[in-house]
Amino acid sequence: MIISFTNQKGGVGKTTSAVNIAATIASLDKKVLLVDFDPQGNASTGVGFIDRSGMKSTYDVITNDLSVDEAIQHTEFKNLDLVPSTIDLAGAELEIADLESRERILKRALTAVNDKYDYIFIDCPPTLGLLTINALVASEGLIIPVQCEFYALEGLVQLTNTVESIKTYHNPNLKTVGILVTMFNSRLNITQSIMNELRSYYGNLLFKTNIVRNVRLAEAPSYGTPILYLDKFSKGAQNYMAVAKEVIARTEKPF
């Protein structure tokens, strides 16, 4: 199953969630491919690929008709592979803008490897541009990380409108797997108010587990390691394990 992590608002824990859910599900005996589709390349760094100079990447897949197989890197983590990103991807939208069926380039590319993996997770850039549209057209599911703050609802409305447009014109089978609340801090007075609003608008789309603010989780990217492999007893690792199991439960039945 192909699932995109997306939110046009940066700093919401999107890449952190993509990396850690991918690695955690892979640890549960699922074969997982993580596709770094963000020019910043933070998902690649998060699984240990800090120096990516000379590597084939998502840029080559999108602009040079490189097969995904040729760009796949095996990580040191159980059952987890990566298609890395480089800064070259930042120019890809302009390069493919005039191509026919430009919204379906990634979908066509992933078709060749879809049967080799239980899950393909795409980490989207924090925009609603052509790269993100490619990811949503290629995907069967969508996970939306949102920071537990006032502006979360505003951003969700904009994203929901984009998703509905994608479903209407390009991908009627796209479903929202869930909305994941990140950077949760129960000690803040506004937190409960925001959670009530989210539950009111989105109900069962919210994952049952929130990702709490956690020092070890914040440190993990600097080690190039998902939190599960840095400190499996940390609150962050426990949160992502619970969410990973819920992702499996939600996607292994029709939704």
Tab-separated table of C-alpha atoms in Angstrom:
chain	number	residue	atom	x	y	z
A	1	MET	CA	0.000	0.000	0.000
A	2	ILE	CA	1.260	3.469	-0.903
A	3	ILE	CA	0.727	6.152	1.758
A	4	SER	CA	1.762	9.811	1.658
A	5	PHE	CA	2.649	11.948	4.649
A	6	THR	CA	1.670	15.492	3.849
A	7	ASN	CA	0.891	18.863	5.341
A	8	GLN	CA	1.592	22.134	3.570
A	9	LYS	CA	2.494	23.706	6.912
A	10	GLY	CA	6.114	23.063	7.855
A	11	GLY	CA	7.317	22.133	11.318
A	12	VAL	CA	4.443	19.799	12.159
A	13	GLY	CA	6.442	16.596	12.553
A	14	LYS	CA	5.701	15.318	9.055
A	15	THR	CA	9.141	13.906	8.277
A	16	THR	CA	9.662	12.700	11.842
A	17	SER	CA	6.408	10.780	11.559
A	18	ALA	CA	7.214	9.378	8.105
A	19	VAL	CA	10.623	8.122	9.238
A	20	ASN	CA	9.490	6.655	12.524
A	21	ILE	CA	6.279	5.058	11.326
A	22	ALA	CA	8.134	3.543	8.362
A	23	ALA	CA	10.919	2.159	10.558
A	24	THR	CA	8.550	0.916	13.245
A	25	ILE	CA	6.227	-0.858	10.822
A	26	ALA	CA	9.296	-2.390	9.155
A	27	SER	CA	10.382	-3.713	12.552
A	28	LEU	CA	7.028	-5.530	12.761
A	29	ASP	CA	8.012	-7.849	9.902
A	30	LYS	CA	6.598	-5.689	7.115
A	31	LYS	CA	8.683	-4.868	4.042
A	32	VAL	CA	8.781	-1.067	3.775
A	33	LEU	CA	10.067	1.449	1.223
A	34	LEU	CA	10.465	5.073	2.316
A	35	VAL	CA	10.406	7.523	-0.600
A	36	ASP	CA	11.974	10.879	0.270
A	37	PHE	CA	10.089	13.316	-1.955
A	38	ASP	CA	11.137	16.479	-0.126
A	39	PRO	CA	14.087	18.439	-1.603
A	40	GLN	CA	15.334	19.090	1.942
A	41	GLY	CA	16.141	15.379	2.215
A	42	ASN	CA	15.447	15.154	5.931
A	43	ALA	CA	13.862	11.703	5.699
A	44	SER	CA	17.043	10.419	4.048
A	45	THR	CA	19.133	11.925	6.836
A	46	GLY	CA	16.756	10.437	9.409
A	47	VAL	CA	17.613	6.895	8.314
A	48	GLY	CA	21.358	7.463	8.138
A	49	PHE	CA	21.981	8.808	4.626
A	50	ILE	CA	23.641	12.107	5.443
A	51	ASP	CA	26.028	12.380	2.474
A	52	ARG	CA	23.994	11.634	-0.647
A	53	SER	CA	26.311	13.147	-3.237
A	54	GLY	CA	26.448	10.984	-6.339
A	55	MET	CA	23.442	8.881	-5.305
A	56	LYS	CA	20.561	8.241	-7.634
A	57	SER	CA	17.517	9.876	-6.138
A	58	THR	CA	13.854	10.769	-6.496
A	59	TYR	CA	14.980	13.618	-8.761
A	60	ASP	CA	16.349	11.103	-11.269
A	61	VAL	CA	13.187	9.022	-11.036
A	62	ILE	CA	10.992	12.040	-11.762
A	63	THR	CA	13.050	13.830	-14.411
A	64	ASN	CA	15.312	11.224	-16.011
A	65	ASP	CA	13.021	8.186	-16.230
A	66	LEU	CA	15.264	6.252	-13.847
A	67	SER	CA	13.598	3.126	-12.521
A	68	VAL	CA	12.849	3.184	-8.804
A	69	ASP	CA	14.761	-0.086	-8.442
A	70	GLU	CA	17.972	1.665	-9.510
A	71	ALA	CA	17.539	4.373	-6.869
A	72	ILE	CA	16.722	2.129	-3.899
A	73	GLN	CA	19.184	2.120	-1.009
A	74	HIS	CA	19.110	-0.533	1.717
A	75	THR	CA	19.210	0.994	5.191
A	76	GLU	CA	20.785	-0.632	8.251
A	77	PHE	CA	17.333	-0.973	9.794
A	78	LYS	CA	15.238	-4.128	9.575
A	79	ASN	CA	13.108	-4.431	6.407
A	80	LEU	CA	13.507	-0.731	5.560
A	81	ASP	CA	14.631	0.551	2.148
A	82	LEU	CA	14.945	4.153	0.969
A	83	VAL	CA	14.718	6.132	-2.230
A	84	PRO	CA	16.743	9.180	-1.177
A	85	SER	CA	16.257	12.823	-2.076
A	86	THR	CA	18.793	15.471	-3.021
A	87	ILE	CA	18.523	19.245	-3.360
A	88	ASP	CA	18.222	18.739	-7.136
A	89	LEU	CA	14.593	17.811	-6.526
A	90	ALA	CA	13.871	21.479	-5.792
A	91	GLY	CA	13.984	22.193	-9.528
A	92	ALA	CA	11.972	19.187	-10.620
A	93	GLU	CA	8.599	20.919	-10.628
A	94	LEU	CA	9.766	23.363	-13.301
A	95	GLU	CA	11.358	20.594	-15.341
A	96	ILE	CA	8.215	18.467	-15.490
A	97	ALA	CA	5.660	21.309	-15.640
A	98	ASP	CA	5.112	21.035	-19.406
A	99	LEU	CA	5.108	17.237	-19.626
A	100	GLU	CA	1.979	15.330	-20.525
A	101	SER	CA	0.361	13.589	-17.534
A	102	ARG	CA	2.893	15.298	-15.279
A	103	GLU	CA	0.751	14.520	-12.222
A	104	ARG	CA	1.211	10.757	-12.764
A	105	ILE	CA	4.982	10.455	-13.127
A	106	LEU	CA	5.560	9.098	-9.620
A	107	LYS	CA	2.568	6.767	-9.867
A	108	ARG	CA	3.977	5.164	-13.016
A	109	ALA	CA	7.415	4.861	-11.444
A	110	LEU	CA	6.200	3.166	-8.259
A	111	THR	CA	4.106	0.615	-10.137
A	112	ALA	CA	7.260	-1.414	-10.837
A	113	VAL	CA	8.062	-1.928	-7.135
A	114	ASN	CA	4.651	-1.840	-5.498
A	115	ASP	CA	4.377	-5.628	-5.274
A	116	LYS	CA	7.774	-5.918	-3.564
A	117	TYR	CA	6.706	-4.009	-0.445
A	118	ASP	CA	3.915	-4.204	2.092
A	119	TYR	CA	4.059	-0.438	2.497
A	120	ILE	CA	5.519	2.422	0.470
A	121	PHE	CA	5.596	5.661	2.466
A	122	ILE	CA	6.157	8.992	0.697
A	123	ASP	CA	7.458	11.988	2.644
A	124	CYS	CA	6.050	15.001	0.778
A	125	PRO	CA	7.459	18.535	0.727
A	126	PRO	CA	5.673	21.107	2.923
A	127	THR	CA	3.842	22.628	-0.070
A	128	LEU	CA	0.828	21.798	-2.191
A	129	GLY	CA	2.779	21.982	-5.453
A	130	LEU	CA	3.321	19.508	-8.273
A	131	LEU	CA	5.533	17.169	-6.226
A	132	THR	CA	2.881	16.761	-3.557
A	133	ILE	CA	0.208	16.322	-6.218
A	134	ASN	CA	2.328	13.531	-7.765
A	135	ALA	CA	2.539	11.844	-4.378
A	136	LEU	CA	-1.207	12.084	-3.744
A	137	VAL	CA	-2.046	10.776	-7.203
A	138	ALA	CA	0.289	7.817	-6.596
A	139	SER	CA	-1.114	7.039	-3.151
A	140	GLU	CA	-3.932	4.917	-1.839
A	141	GLY	CA	-3.746	6.458	1.622
A	142	LEU	CA	-2.861	9.705	3.348
A	143	ILE	CA	-1.527	10.408	6.832
A	144	ILE	CA	-1.743	14.030	7.953
A	145	PRO	CA	0.490	15.051	10.867
A	146	VAL	CA	-0.725	18.194	12.630
A	147	GLN	CA	0.882	20.123	15.433
A	148	CYS	CA	-1.372	20.625	18.415
A	149	GLU	CA	-1.737	24.382	18.010
A	150	PHE	CA	-4.299	26.990	16.995
A	151	TYR	CA	-3.378	27.101	13.300
A	152	ALA	CA	-3.747	23.350	12.834
A	153	LEU	CA	-7.423	23.568	11.867
A	154	GLU	CA	-6.828	26.319	9.322
A	155	GLY	CA	-4.142	24.277	7.575
A	156	LEU	CA	-6.291	21.138	7.624
A	157	VAL	CA	-9.132	22.904	5.828
A	158	GLN	CA	-6.809	23.991	3.017
A	159	LEU	CA	-5.289	20.527	2.736
A	160	THR	CA	-8.708	18.855	2.779
A	161	ASN	CA	-9.795	21.034	-0.149
A	162	THR	CA	-6.706	19.996	-2.111
A	163	VAL	CA	-7.296	16.322	-1.362
A	164	GLU	CA	-10.905	16.589	-2.543
A	165	SER	CA	-9.688	18.161	-5.780
A	166	ILE	CA	-7.176	15.341	-6.281
A	167	LYS	CA	-9.916	12.777	-5.685
A	168	THR	CA	-12.220	14.487	-8.173
A	169	TYR	CA	-9.755	14.891	-11.021
A	170	HIS	CA	-6.971	12.339	-10.567
A	171	ASN	CA	-7.356	9.723	-7.837
A	172	PRO	CA	-10.876	8.849	-6.647
A	173	ASN	CA	-9.480	5.993	-4.514
A	174	LEU	CA	-7.398	8.234	-2.224
A	175	LYS	CA	-8.427	7.784	1.410
A	176	THR	CA	-7.280	9.445	4.615
A	177	VAL	CA	-5.722	6.796	6.860
A	178	GLY	CA	-5.640	9.197	9.768
A	179	ILE	CA	-4.752	12.561	11.258
A	180	LEU	CA	-1.812	12.351	13.652
A	181	VAL	CA	-1.469	14.931	16.414
A	182	THR	CA	2.204	15.705	17.064
A	183	MET	CA	4.158	17.781	19.601
A	184	PHE	CA	1.398	17.133	22.111
A	185	ASN	CA	1.796	18.835	25.492
A	186	SER	CA	-1.037	18.178	27.937
A	187	ARG	CA	0.281	20.828	30.329
A	188	LEU	CA	-0.699	23.666	28.006
A	189	ASN	CA	-4.162	25.095	28.670
A	190	ILE	CA	-4.956	25.456	24.986
A	191	THR	CA	-4.210	21.801	24.201
A	192	GLN	CA	-7.565	20.418	25.346
A	193	SER	CA	-9.436	23.128	23.487
A	194	ILE	CA	-7.605	22.299	20.245
A	195	MET	CA	-8.141	18.569	20.729
A	196	ASN	CA	-11.866	19.142	21.251
A	197	GLU	CA	-12.016	21.115	18.009
A	198	LEU	CA	-10.124	18.409	16.113
A	199	ARG	CA	-12.390	15.682	17.491
A	200	SER	CA	-15.455	17.745	16.629
A	201	TYR	CA	-14.430	18.212	13.003
A	202	TYR	CA	-12.539	14.988	12.283
A	203	GLY	CA	-13.765	12.414	14.802
A	204	ASN	CA	-12.498	8.918	14.075
A	205	LEU	CA	-9.923	10.160	11.569
A	206	LEU	CA	-7.749	11.119	14.545
A	207	PHE	CA	-5.296	8.434	15.624
A	208	LYS	CA	-5.928	7.235	19.155
A	209	THR	CA	-2.319	7.960	20.147
A	210	ASN	CA	-0.816	11.462	20.111
A	211	ILE	CA	2.923	12.047	19.698
A	212	VAL	CA	4.067	13.839	22.848
A	213	ARG	CA	6.953	16.274	22.939
A	214	ASN	CA	10.022	14.189	23.728
A	215	VAL	CA	13.721	15.097	23.972
A	216	ARG	CA	15.003	11.752	22.673
A	217	LEU	CA	12.657	11.964	19.699
A	218	ALA	CA	14.033	15.405	18.856
A	219	GLU	CA	17.607	14.087	19.120
A	220	ALA	CA	17.121	11.033	16.895
A	221	PRO	CA	17.596	12.770	13.487
A	222	SER	CA	21.037	14.021	14.544
A	223	TYR	CA	22.066	10.375	14.941
A	224	GLY	CA	20.545	9.376	11.607
A	225	THR	CA	18.450	6.849	13.495
A	226	PRO	CA	14.713	6.314	14.007
A	227	ILE	CA	13.725	6.651	17.643
A	228	LEU	CA	12.990	2.917	17.947
A	229	TYR	CA	16.684	2.167	17.396
A	230	LEU	CA	17.990	5.050	19.479
A	231	ASP	CA	15.891	4.518	22.607
A	232	LYS	CA	13.100	1.964	22.317
A	233	PHE	CA	11.953	2.702	25.868
A	234	SER	CA	11.453	6.431	25.268
A	235	LYS	CA	7.992	7.943	25.175
A	236	GLY	CA	8.490	8.857	21.516
A	237	ALA	CA	9.306	5.256	20.559
A	238	GLN	CA	6.299	3.987	22.505
A	239	ASN	CA	4.002	6.532	20.847
A	240	TYR	CA	5.170	5.662	17.348
A	241	MET	CA	4.884	1.942	18.052
A	242	ALA	CA	1.237	2.443	19.039
A	243	VAL	CA	0.572	4.542	15.946
A	244	ALA	CA	2.368	2.047	13.681
A	245	LYS	CA	0.145	-0.760	14.946
A	246	GLU	CA	-2.903	1.418	14.374
A	247	VAL	CA	-1.770	2.194	10.813
A	248	ILE	CA	-1.511	-1.545	10.141
A	249	ALA	CA	-4.937	-2.157	11.673
A	250	ARG	CA	-6.523	0.639	9.649
A	251	THR	CA	-4.955	-0.387	6.333
A	252	GLU	CA	-5.287	-4.148	6.506
A	253	LYS	CA	-9.066	-3.855	6.410
A	254	PRO	CA	-11.087	-1.979	3.748
A	255	PHE	CA	-11.332	1.706	4.522
